[in-house]
XYZ file of C-alpha atoms in Angstrom:
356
model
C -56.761 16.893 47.497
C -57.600 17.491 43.220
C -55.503 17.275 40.184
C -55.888 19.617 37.507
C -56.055 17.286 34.138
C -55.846 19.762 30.843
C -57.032 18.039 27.658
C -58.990 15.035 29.757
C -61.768 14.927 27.235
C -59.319 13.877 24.239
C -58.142 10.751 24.203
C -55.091 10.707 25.965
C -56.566 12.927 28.826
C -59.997 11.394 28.907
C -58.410 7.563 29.476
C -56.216 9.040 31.890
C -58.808 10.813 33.735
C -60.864 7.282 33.533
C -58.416 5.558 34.951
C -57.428 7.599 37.716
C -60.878 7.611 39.142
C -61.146 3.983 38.264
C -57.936 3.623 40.903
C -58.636 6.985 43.639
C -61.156 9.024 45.205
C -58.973 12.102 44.562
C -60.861 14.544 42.770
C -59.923 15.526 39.316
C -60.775 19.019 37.551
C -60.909 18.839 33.910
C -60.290 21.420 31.399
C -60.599 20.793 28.233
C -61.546 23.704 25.228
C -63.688 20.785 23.630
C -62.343 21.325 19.815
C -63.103 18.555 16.903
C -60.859 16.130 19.096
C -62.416 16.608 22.461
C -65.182 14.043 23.130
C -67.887 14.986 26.807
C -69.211 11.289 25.290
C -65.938 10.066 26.305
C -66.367 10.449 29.740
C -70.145 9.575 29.894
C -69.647 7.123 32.357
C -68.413 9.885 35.233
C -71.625 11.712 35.115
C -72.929 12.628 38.154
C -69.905 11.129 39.854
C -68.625 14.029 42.257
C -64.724 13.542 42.169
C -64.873 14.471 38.271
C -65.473 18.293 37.914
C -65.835 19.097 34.043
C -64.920 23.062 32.818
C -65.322 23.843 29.449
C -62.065 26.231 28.527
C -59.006 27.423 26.957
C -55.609 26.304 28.492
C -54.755 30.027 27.083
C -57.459 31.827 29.154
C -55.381 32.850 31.757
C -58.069 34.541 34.371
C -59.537 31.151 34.163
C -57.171 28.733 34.770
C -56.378 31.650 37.961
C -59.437 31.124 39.191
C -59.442 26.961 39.162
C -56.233 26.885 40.492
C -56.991 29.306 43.501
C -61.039 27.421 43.881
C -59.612 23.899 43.735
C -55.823 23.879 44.828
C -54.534 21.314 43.363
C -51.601 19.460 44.257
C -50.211 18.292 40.463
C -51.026 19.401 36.936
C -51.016 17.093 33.905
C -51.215 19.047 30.885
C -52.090 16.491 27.856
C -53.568 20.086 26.219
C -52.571 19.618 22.566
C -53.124 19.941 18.844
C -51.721 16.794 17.960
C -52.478 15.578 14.699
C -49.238 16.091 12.020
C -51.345 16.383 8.780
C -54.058 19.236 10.596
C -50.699 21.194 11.264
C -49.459 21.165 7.796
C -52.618 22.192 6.588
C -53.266 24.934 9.131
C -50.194 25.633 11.579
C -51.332 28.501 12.987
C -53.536 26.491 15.757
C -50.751 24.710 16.393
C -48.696 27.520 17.581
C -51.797 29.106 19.241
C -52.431 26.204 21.851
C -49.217 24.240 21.845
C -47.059 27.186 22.564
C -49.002 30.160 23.219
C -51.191 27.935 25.434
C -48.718 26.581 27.443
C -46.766 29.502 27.948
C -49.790 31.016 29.404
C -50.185 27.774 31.430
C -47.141 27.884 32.728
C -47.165 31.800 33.482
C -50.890 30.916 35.784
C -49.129 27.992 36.984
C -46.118 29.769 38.149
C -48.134 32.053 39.931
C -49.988 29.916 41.952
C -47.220 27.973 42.876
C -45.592 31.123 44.445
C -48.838 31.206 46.806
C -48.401 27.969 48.014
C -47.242 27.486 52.232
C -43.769 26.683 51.894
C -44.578 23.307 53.261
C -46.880 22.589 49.686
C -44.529 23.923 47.200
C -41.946 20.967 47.095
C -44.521 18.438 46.808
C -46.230 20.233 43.700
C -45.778 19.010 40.465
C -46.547 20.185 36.758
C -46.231 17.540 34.294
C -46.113 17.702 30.481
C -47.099 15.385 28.239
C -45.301 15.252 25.237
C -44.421 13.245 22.255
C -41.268 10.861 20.687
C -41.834 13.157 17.443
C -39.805 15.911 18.710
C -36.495 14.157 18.507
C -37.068 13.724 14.576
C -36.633 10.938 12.302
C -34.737 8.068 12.755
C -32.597 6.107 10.065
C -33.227 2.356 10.001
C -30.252 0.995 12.144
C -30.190 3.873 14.231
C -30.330 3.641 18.055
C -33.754 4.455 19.552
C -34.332 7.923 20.739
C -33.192 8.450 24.872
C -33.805 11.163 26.903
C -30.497 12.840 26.116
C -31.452 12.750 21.862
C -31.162 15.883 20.233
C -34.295 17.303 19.226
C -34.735 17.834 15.561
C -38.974 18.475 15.023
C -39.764 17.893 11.294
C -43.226 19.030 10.715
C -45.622 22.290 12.526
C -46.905 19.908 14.720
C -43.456 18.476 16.313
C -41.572 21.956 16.045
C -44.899 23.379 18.567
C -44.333 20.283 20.611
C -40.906 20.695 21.310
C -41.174 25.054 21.634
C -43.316 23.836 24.998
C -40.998 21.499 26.123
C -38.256 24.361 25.939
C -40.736 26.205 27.892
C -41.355 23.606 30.310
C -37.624 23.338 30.824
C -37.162 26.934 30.932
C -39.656 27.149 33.760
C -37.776 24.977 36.147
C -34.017 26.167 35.409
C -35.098 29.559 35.689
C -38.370 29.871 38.335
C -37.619 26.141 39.834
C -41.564 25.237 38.889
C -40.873 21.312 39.838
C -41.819 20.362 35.996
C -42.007 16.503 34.938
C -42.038 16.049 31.171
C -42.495 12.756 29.321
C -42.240 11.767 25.887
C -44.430 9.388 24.430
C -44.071 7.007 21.044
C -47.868 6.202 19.193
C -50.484 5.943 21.448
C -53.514 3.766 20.525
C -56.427 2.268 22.055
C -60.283 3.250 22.604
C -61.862 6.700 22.305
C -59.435 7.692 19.813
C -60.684 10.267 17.201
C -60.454 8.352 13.351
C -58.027 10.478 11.912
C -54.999 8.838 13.300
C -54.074 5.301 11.473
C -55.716 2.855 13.357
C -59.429 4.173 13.959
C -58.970 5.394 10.740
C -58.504 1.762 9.191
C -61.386 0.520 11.385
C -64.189 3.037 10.657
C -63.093 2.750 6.372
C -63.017 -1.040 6.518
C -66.714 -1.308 8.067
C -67.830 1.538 6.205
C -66.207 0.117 2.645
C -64.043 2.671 2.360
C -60.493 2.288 0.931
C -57.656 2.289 3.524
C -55.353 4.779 2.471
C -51.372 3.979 3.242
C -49.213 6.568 2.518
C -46.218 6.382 0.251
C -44.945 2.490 0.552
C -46.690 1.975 4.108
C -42.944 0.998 5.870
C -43.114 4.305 7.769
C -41.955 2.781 11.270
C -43.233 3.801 14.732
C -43.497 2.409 18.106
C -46.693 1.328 19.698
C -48.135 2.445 22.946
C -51.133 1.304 24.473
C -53.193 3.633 26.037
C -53.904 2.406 29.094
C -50.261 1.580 29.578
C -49.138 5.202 29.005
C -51.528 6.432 31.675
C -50.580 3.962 34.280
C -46.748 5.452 33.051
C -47.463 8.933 33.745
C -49.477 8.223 36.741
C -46.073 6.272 38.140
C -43.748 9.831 37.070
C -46.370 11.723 38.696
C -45.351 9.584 41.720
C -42.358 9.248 41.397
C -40.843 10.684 39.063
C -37.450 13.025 39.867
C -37.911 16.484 39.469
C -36.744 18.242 36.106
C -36.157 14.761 34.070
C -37.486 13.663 31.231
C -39.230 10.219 31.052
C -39.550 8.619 27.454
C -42.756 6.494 27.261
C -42.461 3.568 24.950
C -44.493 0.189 24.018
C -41.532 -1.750 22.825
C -43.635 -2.227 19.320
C -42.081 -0.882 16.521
C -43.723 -1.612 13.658
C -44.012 -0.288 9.968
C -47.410 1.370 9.078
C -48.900 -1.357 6.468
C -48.512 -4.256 9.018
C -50.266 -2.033 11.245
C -52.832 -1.596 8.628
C -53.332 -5.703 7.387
C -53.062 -6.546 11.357
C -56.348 -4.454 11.680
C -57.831 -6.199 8.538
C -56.686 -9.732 9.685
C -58.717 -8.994 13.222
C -61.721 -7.535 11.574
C -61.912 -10.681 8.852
C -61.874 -12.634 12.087
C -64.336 -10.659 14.304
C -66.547 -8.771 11.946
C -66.494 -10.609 8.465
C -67.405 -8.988 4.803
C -70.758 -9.930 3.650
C -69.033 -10.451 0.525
C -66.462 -12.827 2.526
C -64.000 -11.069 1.061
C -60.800 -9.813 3.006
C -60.604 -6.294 4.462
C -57.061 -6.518 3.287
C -58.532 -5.979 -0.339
C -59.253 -2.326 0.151
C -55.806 -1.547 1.355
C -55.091 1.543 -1.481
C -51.952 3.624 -1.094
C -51.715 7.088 -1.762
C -49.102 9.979 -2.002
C -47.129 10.347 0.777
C -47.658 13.652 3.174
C -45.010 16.183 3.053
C -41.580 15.527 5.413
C -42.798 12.497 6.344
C -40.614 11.245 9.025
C -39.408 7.279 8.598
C -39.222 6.273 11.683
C -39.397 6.531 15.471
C -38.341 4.362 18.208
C -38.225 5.175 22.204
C -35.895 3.586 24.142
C -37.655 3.175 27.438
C -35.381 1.785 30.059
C -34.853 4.898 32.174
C -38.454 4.890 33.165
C -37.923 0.628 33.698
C -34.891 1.533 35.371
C -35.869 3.978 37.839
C -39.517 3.747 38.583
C -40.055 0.469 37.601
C -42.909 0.671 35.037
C -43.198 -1.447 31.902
C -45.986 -1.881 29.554
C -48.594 -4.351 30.785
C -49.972 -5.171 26.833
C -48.264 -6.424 24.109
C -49.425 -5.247 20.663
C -50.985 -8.216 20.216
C -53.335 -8.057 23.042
C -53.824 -4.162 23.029
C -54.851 -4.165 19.328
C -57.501 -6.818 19.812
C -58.669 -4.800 22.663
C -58.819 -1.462 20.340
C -60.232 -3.709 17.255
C -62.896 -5.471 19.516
C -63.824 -1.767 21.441
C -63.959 0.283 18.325
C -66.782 -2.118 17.199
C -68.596 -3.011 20.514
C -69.264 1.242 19.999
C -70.601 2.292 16.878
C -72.552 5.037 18.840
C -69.606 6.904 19.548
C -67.645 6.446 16.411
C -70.848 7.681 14.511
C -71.407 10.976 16.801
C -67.986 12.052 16.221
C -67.915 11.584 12.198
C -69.569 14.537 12.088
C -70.039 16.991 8.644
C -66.677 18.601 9.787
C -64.911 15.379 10.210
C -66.001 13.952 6.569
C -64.582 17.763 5.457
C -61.388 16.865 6.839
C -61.104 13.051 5.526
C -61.816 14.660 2.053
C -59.602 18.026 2.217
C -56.522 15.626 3.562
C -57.208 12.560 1.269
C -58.742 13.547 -1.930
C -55.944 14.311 -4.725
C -53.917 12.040 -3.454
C -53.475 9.030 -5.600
C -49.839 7.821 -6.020
């Protein structure tokens, strides 16, 4: 028996794939295209281990994903396979389109495919799941009720509006094919081997690098926090679980606004990795202009997936952010191999020009 794991060298996929093997012998195929966000360093600790079978490739490259799907046969896919980061899609949309919908309508077309090969013994117990995000139901006012599975989507930015096109066509593949599709949607994931251009890396690697730590617009931007570890052991329970054709939101129960996420960081690093200067971390908190449609705030409501499987998250924010704080610095290797000459391009092309 094999899974098929798309995007397992990010950092969604690549904890997920970490964890499965840490839990089963079943062997896992990994396909990942291995863009600015996709990290083999990641998964350094699998090589040479059997049940992990690494492919460099597109999610779009139809003929290929044909030909692992007929060589391996596996009995799920989990397609984390994703441009994900808001700002990269206002600044260049295009790739967003390109992989998040283009890529997993060719996907789904391979997937279909080999599903209709299957004995029809197999074909019930197959399962595509997709791996999606809170940020396709929109923005949510301050009193409003957190986001369920039945909220109307309403994507603000390139990135969200690609995100929800594939969960139309994820939808669209079951109601009119019956592909047995999954789908869950996930609030702010965060945790280790997470590339520093989201928040939190981001505010570690400035803070012991003296950088400023910019906070856009007035910082109370409000989102829900979701270990990383505890969103894999989620998706692992869907994948097991889960009904056919529902949605599962994923949530931490964490909302917080962005600038206590950002002096949280600075209170753990003036605690575990002091100034020279002894001065606090806090100090180089600077904010900045705000990025375009900036949505306010999200919240996921996640009793369905309580309810009916049974899953909550294992870490509260406090614990999981130590963890993240305390791994980000026990690996300065890794954090300095992926701020490479194209990463420092991007800091400054999304940061520069952008004082308040």
């Amino acid at each position: 028996m094999s899974i098929l794991v798309t995007g397992g060298a990010g950092f969604i996929g690549a904890n997920f794939v970490l964890d499965w093997l840490a839990q089963s012998d079943e062997t896992v195929v990994n396909l990942d295209l291995l863009t600015y966000a996709g990290n083999r360093e990641s998964l350094a600790s699998l090589a040479g281990d059997t049940r992990h079978v690494f492919v460099q490739g597109d999610i779009g490259d139809s003929a290929l994903v044909a030909q692992l799907l007929a060589r391996h046969q596996p009995r799920a896919i989990i397609n984390f396979a994703a441009e994900s980061h808001v700002d990269r899609s206002i600044h260049g949309p295009e790739d967003f389109v390109q992989t998040n919908i283009v890529g997993s309508f060719r996907l789904l077309e391979a997937v279909r495919a080999y599903w209709n090969t299957l004995p029809d013994e197999a074909r019930p117990a197959f399962r595509f799941l997709h791996v999606s995000t809170d940020e396709v139901y929109g923005s949510l006012g301050k009193d409003d009720l957190a986001f369920t599975e039945t909220h109307r989507y309403a994507p603000n930015s390139p990135y969200s509006a690609s995100k929800a096109a594939s969960d139309h066509l994820v939808h669209a593949y079951h109601h009119t094919y019956g592909l047995p599709v999954l789908t869950t949607n996930c609030s702010n994931n965060y945790g280790p081997y997470q590339f520093p251009e989201k928040l939190i890396p981001l505010m570690i690697v400035n803070a012991l690098a003296g950088k400023s730590l910019p906070v856009y617009g007035d910082g109370q931007q409000i989102r829900d926090w979701l270990y990383v570890t505890d969103h894999c052991s989620a998706i692992r329970r869907v994948l097991e679980a889960g009904s056919v054709g529902e949605i599962y939101n994923i949530g931490g129960w964490n909302e917080k606004p962005n600038l206590d996420i950002v002096r949280i960081v600075c209170s753990l690093l003036d605690e575990l990795r002091p100034r020279a200067d002894a001065q606090a971390y806090s100090a180089q908190i600077a904010y900045v202009a705000d990025r375009p449609g900036h949505d306010r705030r999200y919240a996921i409501d996640a009793r369905k997936i309580a309810r009916e499987l049974g899953w909550k998250p294992a870490e509260t924010f406090d614990t999981g952010i130590r963890k993240t704080v305390q791994w980000y610095l026990d690996n300065p290797d890794w954090i300095a191999h992926v701020q490479s000459g194209t990463y420092r391009e991007w800091v400054e092309k999304n940061y520069s020009g952008r004082a308040p």
